[in-house]
Amino acid sequence: MQSILSNTQKQFYLDNGFLVIENFVAENICDYLLQHTQKLIDHFDPTNVKTIFSTHDQQHAKSFYFMNSSDKVHFFFEEDAFDATGELRREKKFSINKIGHGLHDVDPVFNTFSRSHKLAALASALAISSPLLLQGMIVCKQPFIGGEVQAHQDATFLYADKEPVTGFWFALEDATIENGCLWAIAGGHKQKLKSRFKCVADKTTTEIFDATPWTLSAMQPLEVKRGALIVLHGLLPHMSKQNTSNKSRYAYTLHLAAANAGYAKDNWLQRPANNPFRGFL
Ligand code: FE2
């Protein structure tokens, strides 16, 4: 059977640690996923969670809400989404930063999208053996306020000791320098992991292996049209800047690991024993 990736694409990914595949998702599917996301936001009642995001002494509750989101659809707000009285400064739909981290399992639409034959074929072409789908998340990057995501390697947060995780980043809208596209250091995946974010006995820590900062001047923008997929190696240094434009930059991200990759038990993202990570089926 013919591979979904050409040899040139595979070599580009090996050399650079990322691969842009234009027109991977059809326009009408992008529209459908965006409309569905808006429905999820419309139906989300922030009453129960707004106190944990609007009050500074709720760090523990905020952390619990985050740590327990692996098999749920949780909504995370932008920094400063709430005013001093605990009310949203802007409309709810312009206040959400991201939605996750179990969209691919819990939500029927994202489940179907995430488990398509095309994605399974892509994972196979990337030689990810017996892939497990770790997390599915919508990142909103709201107009004017969508915050910066600092330079990092995904393996810091989703560590596997035998084979790094892989990220699929789907542009549901055009991603430009103005609205906060991804930036990456081509070939940077050949460097070692700089840090690990761990969770042990409900306490999170960051273990630093190399404190030297990333060379931000080496970051190149990955501007893409809606429908593009960017494949990201788990060790690739990447970031996104603040959205300074009046256009949102919705993206859906999915992370995968080979079943025998050695996914760490002290990663923050864990699944309950009765609902483990699943593959494409
Ligand atoms: Fe990332």
mmCIF file with all atom_site columns, N, CA, C and O in Angstrom, residues 70-102:
data_model
loop_
_atom_site.group_PDB
_atom_site.id
_atom_site.type_symbol
_atom_site.label_atom_id
_atom_site.label_alt_id
_atom_site.label_comp_id
_atom_site.label_asym_id
_atom_site.label_entity_id
_atom_site.label_seq_id
_atom_site.pdbx_PDB_ins_code
_atom_site.Cartn_x
_atom_site.Cartn_y
_atom_site.Cartn_z
_atom_site.occupancy
_atom_site.B_iso_or_equiv
_atom_site.pdbx_formal_charge
_atom_site.auth_seq_id
_atom_site.auth_comp_id
_atom_site.auth_asym_id
_atom_site.auth_atom_id
_atom_site.pdbx_PDB_model_num
ATOM 1   N N  . SER A 1 70  ? -7.833  14.787 31.842 1.00 0.00 ? 70  SER A N  1
ATOM 2   C CA . SER A 1 70  ? -7.321  13.895 30.780 1.00 0.00 ? 70  SER A CA 1
ATOM 3   C C  . SER A 1 70  ? -8.436  13.146 30.070 1.00 0.00 ? 70  SER A C  1
ATOM 4   O O  . SER A 1 70  ? -8.324  12.847 28.889 1.00 0.00 ? 70  SER A O  1
ATOM 5   N N  . ASP A 1 71  ? -9.510  12.818 30.768 1.00 0.00 ? 71  ASP A N  1
ATOM 6   C CA . ASP A 1 71  ? -10.605 12.085 30.122 1.00 0.00 ? 71  ASP A CA 1
ATOM 7   C C  . ASP A 1 71  ? -11.901 12.892 30.214 1.00 0.00 ? 71  ASP A C  1
ATOM 8   O O  . ASP A 1 71  ? -12.992 12.339 30.317 1.00 0.00 ? 71  ASP A O  1
ATOM 9   N N  . LYS A 1 72  ? -11.742 14.210 30.157 1.00 0.00 ? 72  LYS A N  1
ATOM 10  C CA . LYS A 1 72  ? -12.910 15.103 30.257 1.00 0.00 ? 72  LYS A CA 1
ATOM 11  C C  . LYS A 1 72  ? -12.783 16.255 29.248 1.00 0.00 ? 72  LYS A C  1
ATOM 12  O O  . LYS A 1 72  ? -11.731 16.430 28.634 1.00 0.00 ? 72  LYS A O  1
ATOM 13  N N  . VAL A 1 73  ? -13.887 17.001 29.142 1.00 0.00 ? 73  VAL A N  1
ATOM 14  C CA . VAL A 1 73  ? -13.843 18.215 28.331 1.00 0.00 ? 73  VAL A CA 1
ATOM 15  C C  . VAL A 1 73  ? -13.909 19.389 29.305 1.00 0.00 ? 73  VAL A C  1
ATOM 16  O O  . VAL A 1 73  ? -14.981 19.747 29.794 1.00 0.00 ? 73  VAL A O  1
ATOM 17  N N  . HIS A 1 74  ? -12.747 19.919 29.643 1.00 0.00 ? 74  HIS A N  1
ATOM 18  C CA . HIS A 1 74  ? -12.665 21.048 30.566 1.00 0.00 ? 74  HIS A CA 1
ATOM 19  C C  . HIS A 1 74  ? -12.324 22.315 29.789 1.00 0.00 ? 74  HIS A C  1
ATOM 20  O O  . HIS A 1 74  ? -11.613 22.274 28.787 1.00 0.00 ? 74  HIS A O  1
ATOM 21  N N  . PHE A 1 75  ? -12.806 23.424 30.312 1.00 0.00 ? 75  PHE A N  1
ATOM 22  C CA . PHE A 1 75  ? -12.619 24.722 29.654 1.00 0.00 ? 75  PHE A CA 1
ATOM 23  C C  . PHE A 1 75  ? -11.669 25.569 30.504 1.00 0.00 ? 75  PHE A C  1
ATOM 24  O O  . PHE A 1 75  ? -11.904 25.757 31.694 1.00 0.00 ? 75  PHE A O  1
ATOM 25  N N  . PHE A 1 76  ? -10.635 26.085 29.871 1.00 0.00 ? 76  PHE A N  1
ATOM 26  C CA . PHE A 1 76  ? -9.635  26.890 30.573 1.00 0.00 ? 76  PHE A CA 1
ATOM 27  C C  . PHE A 1 76  ? -9.697  28.321 30.051 1.00 0.00 ? 76  PHE A C  1
ATOM 28  O O  . PHE A 1 76  ? -9.744  28.539 28.834 1.00 0.00 ? 76  PHE A O  1
ATOM 29  N N  . PHE A 1 77  ? -9.676  29.252 30.982 1.00 0.00 ? 77  PHE A N  1
ATOM 30  C CA . PHE A 1 77  ? -9.852  30.664 30.617 1.00 0.00 ? 77  PHE A CA 1
ATOM 31  C C  . PHE A 1 77  ? -8.523  31.347 30.341 1.00 0.00 ? 77  PHE A C  1
ATOM 32  O O  . PHE A 1 77  ? -7.477  30.942 30.857 1.00 0.00 ? 77  PHE A O  1
ATOM 33  N N  . GLU A 1 78  ? -8.594  32.404 29.555 1.00 0.00 ? 78  GLU A N  1
ATOM 34  C CA . GLU A 1 78  ? -7.432  33.264 29.357 1.00 0.00 ? 78  GLU A CA 1
ATOM 35  C C  . GLU A 1 78  ? -7.048  33.899 30.698 1.00 0.00 ? 78  GLU A C  1
ATOM 36  O O  . GLU A 1 78  ? -7.883  34.076 31.573 1.00 0.00 ? 78  GLU A O  1
ATOM 37  N N  . GLU A 1 79  ? -5.771  34.244 30.830 1.00 0.00 ? 79  GLU A N  1
ATOM 38  C CA . GLU A 1 79  ? -5.328  35.027 31.989 1.00 0.00 ? 79  GLU A CA 1
ATOM 39  C C  . GLU A 1 79  ? -6.163  36.311 32.026 1.00 0.00 ? 79  GLU A C  1
ATOM 40  O O  . GLU A 1 79  ? -6.465  36.879 30.975 1.00 0.00 ? 79  GLU A O  1
ATOM 41  N N  . ASP A 1 80  ? -6.526  36.726 33.198 1.00 0.00 ? 80  ASP A N  1
ATOM 42  C CA . ASP A 1 80  ? -7.247  38.002 33.355 1.00 0.00 ? 80  ASP A CA 1
ATOM 43  C C  . ASP A 1 80  ? -8.613  38.009 32.657 1.00 0.00 ? 80  ASP A C  1
ATOM 44  O O  . ASP A 1 80  ? -9.117  39.058 32.272 1.00 0.00 ? 80  ASP A O  1
ATOM 45  N N  . ALA A 1 81  ? -9.192  36.821 32.484 1.00 0.00 ? 81  ALA A N  1
ATOM 46  C CA . ALA A 1 81  ? -10.528 36.766 31.859 1.00 0.00 ? 81  ALA A CA 1
ATOM 47  C C  . ALA A 1 81  ? -11.589 37.361 32.793 1.00 0.00 ? 81  ALA A C  1
ATOM 48  O O  . ALA A 1 81  ? -12.614 37.865 32.330 1.00 0.00 ? 81  ALA A O  1
ATOM 49  N N  . PHE A 1 82  ? -11.317 37.298 34.108 1.00 0.00 ? 82  PHE A N  1
ATOM 50  C CA . PHE A 1 82  ? -12.300 37.766 35.085 1.00 0.00 ? 82  PHE A CA 1
ATOM 51  C C  . PHE A 1 82  ? -11.883 39.096 35.694 1.00 0.00 ? 82  PHE A C  1
ATOM 52  O O  . PHE A 1 82  ? -10.696 39.361 35.898 1.00 0.00 ? 82  PHE A O  1
ATOM 53  N N  . ASP A 1 83  ? -12.889 39.906 36.012 1.00 0.00 ? 83  ASP A N  1
ATOM 54  C CA . ASP A 1 83  ? -12.574 41.171 36.695 1.00 0.00 ? 83  ASP A CA 1
ATOM 55  C C  . ASP A 1 83  ? -12.538 40.947 38.212 1.00 0.00 ? 83  ASP A C  1
ATOM 56  O O  . ASP A 1 83  ? -12.693 39.815 38.688 1.00 0.00 ? 83  ASP A O  1
ATOM 57  N N  . ALA A 1 84  ? -12.320 41.995 38.961 1.00 0.00 ? 84  ALA A N  1
ATOM 58  C CA . ALA A 1 84  ? -12.134 41.878 40.412 1.00 0.00 ? 84  ALA A CA 1
ATOM 59  C C  . ALA A 1 84  ? -13.377 41.337 41.114 1.00 0.00 ? 84  ALA A C  1
ATOM 60  O O  . ALA A 1 84  ? -13.291 40.787 42.218 1.00 0.00 ? 84  ALA A O  1
ATOM 61  N N  . THR A 1 85  ? -14.535 41.474 40.481 1.00 0.00 ? 85  THR A N  1
ATOM 62  C CA . THR A 1 85  ? -15.765 40.975 41.109 1.00 0.00 ? 85  THR A CA 1
ATOM 63  C C  . THR A 1 85  ? -16.076 39.539 40.691 1.00 0.00 ? 85  THR A C  1
ATOM 64  O O  . THR A 1 85  ? -17.096 38.974 41.075 1.00 0.00 ? 85  THR A O  1
ATOM 65  N N  . GLY A 1 86  ? -15.186 38.937 39.897 1.00 0.00 ? 86  GLY A N  1
ATOM 66  C CA . GLY A 1 86  ? -15.400 37.541 39.501 1.00 0.00 ? 86  GLY A CA 1
ATOM 67  C C  . GLY A 1 86  ? -16.274 37.386 38.279 1.00 0.00 ? 86  GLY A C  1
ATOM 68  O O  . GLY A 1 86  ? -16.698 36.276 37.948 1.00 0.00 ? 86  GLY A O  1
ATOM 69  N N  . GLU A 1 87  ? -16.522 38.490 37.579 1.00 0.00 ? 87  GLU A N  1
ATOM 70  C CA . GLU A 1 87  ? -17.334 38.404 36.356 1.00 0.00 ? 87  GLU A CA 1
ATOM 71  C C  . GLU A 1 87  ? -16.416 38.459 35.130 1.00 0.00 ? 87  GLU A C  1
ATOM 72  O O  . GLU A 1 87  ? -15.349 39.073 35.169 1.00 0.00 ? 87  GLU A O  1
ATOM 73  N N  . LEU A 1 88  ? -16.860 37.798 34.078 1.00 0.00 ? 88  LEU A N  1
ATOM 74  C CA . LEU A 1 88  ? -16.064 37.813 32.836 1.00 0.00 ? 88  LEU A CA 1
ATOM 75  C C  . LEU A 1 88  ? -15.997 39.223 32.264 1.00 0.00 ? 88  LEU A C  1
ATOM 76  O O  . LEU A 1 88  ? -17.011 39.927 32.212 1.00 0.00 ? 88  LEU A O  1
ATOM 77  N N  . ARG A 1 89  ? -14.799 39.612 31.855 1.00 0.00 ? 89  ARG A N  1
ATOM 78  C CA . ARG A 1 89  ? -14.632 40.950 31.262 1.00 0.00 ? 89  ARG A CA 1
ATOM 79  C C  . ARG A 1 89  ? -15.232 40.989 29.851 1.00 0.00 ? 89  ARG A C  1
ATOM 80  O O  . ARG A 1 89  ? -15.664 42.023 29.391 1.00 0.00 ? 89  ARG A O  1
ATOM 81  N N  . ARG A 1 90  ? -15.144 39.855 29.163 1.00 0.00 ? 90  ARG A N  1
ATOM 82  C CA . ARG A 1 90  ? -15.646 39.802 27.782 1.00 0.00 ? 90  ARG A CA 1
ATOM 83  C C  . ARG A 1 90  ? -16.661 38.674 27.679 1.00 0.00 ? 90  ARG A C  1
ATOM 84  O O  . ARG A 1 90  ? -16.827 37.894 28.601 1.00 0.00 ? 90  ARG A O  1
ATOM 85  N N  . GLU A 1 91  ? -17.293 38.587 26.516 1.00 0.00 ? 91  GLU A N  1
ATOM 86  C CA . GLU A 1 91  ? -18.211 37.477 26.267 1.00 0.00 ? 91  GLU A CA 1
ATOM 87  C C  . GLU A 1 91  ? -17.494 36.165 26.530 1.00 0.00 ? 91  GLU A C  1
ATOM 88  O O  . GLU A 1 91  ? -16.286 36.050 26.258 1.00 0.00 ? 91  GLU A O  1
ATOM 89  N N  . LYS A 1 92  ? -18.248 35.176 27.005 1.00 0.00 ? 92  LYS A N  1
ATOM 90  C CA . LYS A 1 92  ? -17.664 33.864 27.319 1.00 0.00 ? 92  LYS A CA 1
ATOM 91  C C  . LYS A 1 92  ? -16.840 33.321 26.148 1.00 0.00 ? 92  LYS A C  1
ATOM 92  O O  . LYS A 1 92  ? -15.722 32.847 26.324 1.00 0.00 ? 92  LYS A O  1
ATOM 93  N N  . LYS A 1 93  ? -17.401 33.418 24.926 1.00 0.00 ? 93  LYS A N  1
ATOM 94  C CA . LYS A 1 93  ? -16.716 32.810 23.773 1.00 0.00 ? 93  LYS A CA 1
ATOM 95  C C  . LYS A 1 93  ? -15.384 33.482 23.452 1.00 0.00 ? 93  LYS A C  1
ATOM 96  O O  . LYS A 1 93  ? -14.555 32.906 22.760 1.00 0.00 ? 93  LYS A O  1
ATOM 97  N N  . PHE A 1 94  ? -15.173 34.703 23.970 1.00 0.00 ? 94  PHE A N  1
ATOM 98  C CA . PHE A 1 94  ? -13.891 35.370 23.753 1.00 0.00 ? 94  PHE A CA 1
ATOM 99  C C  . PHE A 1 94  ? -12.972 35.261 24.975 1.00 0.00 ? 94  PHE A C  1
ATOM 100 O O  . PHE A 1 94  ? -11.940 35.921 25.041 1.00 0.00 ? 94  PHE A O  1
ATOM 101 N N  . SER A 1 95  ? -13.373 34.454 25.946 1.00 0.00 ? 95  SER A N  1
ATOM 102 C CA . SER A 1 95  ? -12.604 34.346 27.190 1.00 0.00 ? 95  SER A CA 1
ATOM 103 C C  . SER A 1 95  ? -11.929 32.995 27.363 1.00 0.00 ? 95  SER A C  1
ATOM 104 O O  . SER A 1 95  ? -11.117 32.817 28.258 1.00 0.00 ? 95  SER A O  1
ATOM 105 N N  . ILE A 1 96  ? -12.291 32.034 26.506 1.00 0.00 ? 96  ILE A N  1
ATOM 106 C CA . ILE A 1 96  ? -11.745 30.684 26.651 1.00 0.00 ? 96  ILE A CA 1
ATOM 107 C C  . ILE A 1 96  ? -10.390 30.597 25.949 1.00 0.00 ? 96  ILE A C  1
ATOM 108 O O  . ILE A 1 96  ? -10.244 30.997 24.795 1.00 0.00 ? 96  ILE A O  1
ATOM 109 N N  . ASN A 1 97  ? -9.409  30.066 26.663 1.00 0.00 ? 97  ASN A N  1
ATOM 110 C CA . ASN A 1 97  ? -8.069  29.888 26.124 1.00 0.00 ? 97  ASN A CA 1
ATOM 111 C C  . ASN A 1 97  ? -7.933  28.531 25.423 1.00 0.00 ? 97  ASN A C  1
ATOM 112 O O  . ASN A 1 97  ? -7.440  28.439 24.309 1.00 0.00 ? 97  ASN A O  1
ATOM 113 N N  . LYS A 1 98  ? -8.403  27.468 26.104 1.00 0.00 ? 98  LYS A N  1
ATOM 114 C CA . LYS A 1 98  ? -8.328  26.137 25.484 1.00 0.00 ? 98  LYS A CA 1
ATOM 115 C C  . LYS A 1 98  ? -9.376  25.217 26.089 1.00 0.00 ? 98  LYS A C  1
ATOM 116 O O  . LYS A 1 98  ? -9.931  25.508 27.164 1.00 0.00 ? 98  LYS A O  1
ATOM 117 N N  . ILE A 1 99  ? -9.611  24.115 25.392 1.00 0.00 ? 99  ILE A N  1
ATOM 118 C CA . ILE A 1 99  ? -10.606 23.123 25.807 1.00 0.00 ? 99  ILE A CA 1
ATOM 119 C C  . ILE A 1 99  ? -9.948  21.751 25.710 1.00 0.00 ? 99  ILE A C  1
ATOM 120 O O  . ILE A 1 99  ? -9.417  21.395 24.655 1.00 0.00 ? 99  ILE A O  1
ATOM 121 N N  . GLY A 1 100 ? -9.944  20.998 26.802 1.00 0.00 ? 100 GLY A N  1
ATOM 122 C CA . GLY A 1 100 ? -9.301  19.674 26.734 1.00 0.00 ? 100 GLY A CA 1
ATOM 123 C C  . GLY A 1 100 ? -9.414  18.947 28.058 1.00 0.00 ? 100 GLY A C  1
ATOM 124 O O  . GLY A 1 100 ? -10.145 19.392 28.942 1.00 0.00 ? 100 GLY A O  1
ATOM 125 N N  . HIS A 1 101 ? -8.698  17.887 28.243 1.00 0.00 ? 101 HIS A N  1
ATOM 126 C CA . HIS A 1 101 ? -7.701  17.346 27.306 1.00 0.00 ? 101 HIS A CA 1
ATOM 127 C C  . HIS A 1 101 ? -8.164  16.004 26.730 1.00 0.00 ? 101 HIS A C  1
ATOM 128 O O  . HIS A 1 101 ? -7.377  15.287 26.134 1.00 0.00 ? 101 HIS A O  1
ATOM 129 N N  . GLY A 1 102 ? -9.462  15.691 26.954 1.00 0.00 ? 102 GLY A N  1
ATOM 130 C CA . GLY A 1 102 ? -9.967  14.407 26.481 1.00 0.00 ? 102 GLY A CA 1
ATOM 131 C C  . GLY A 1 102 ? -10.968 14.529 25.348 1.00 0.00 ? 102 GLY A C  1
ATOM 132 O O  . GLY A 1 102 ? -11.799 13.632 25.158 1.00 0.00 ? 102 GLY A O  1
#
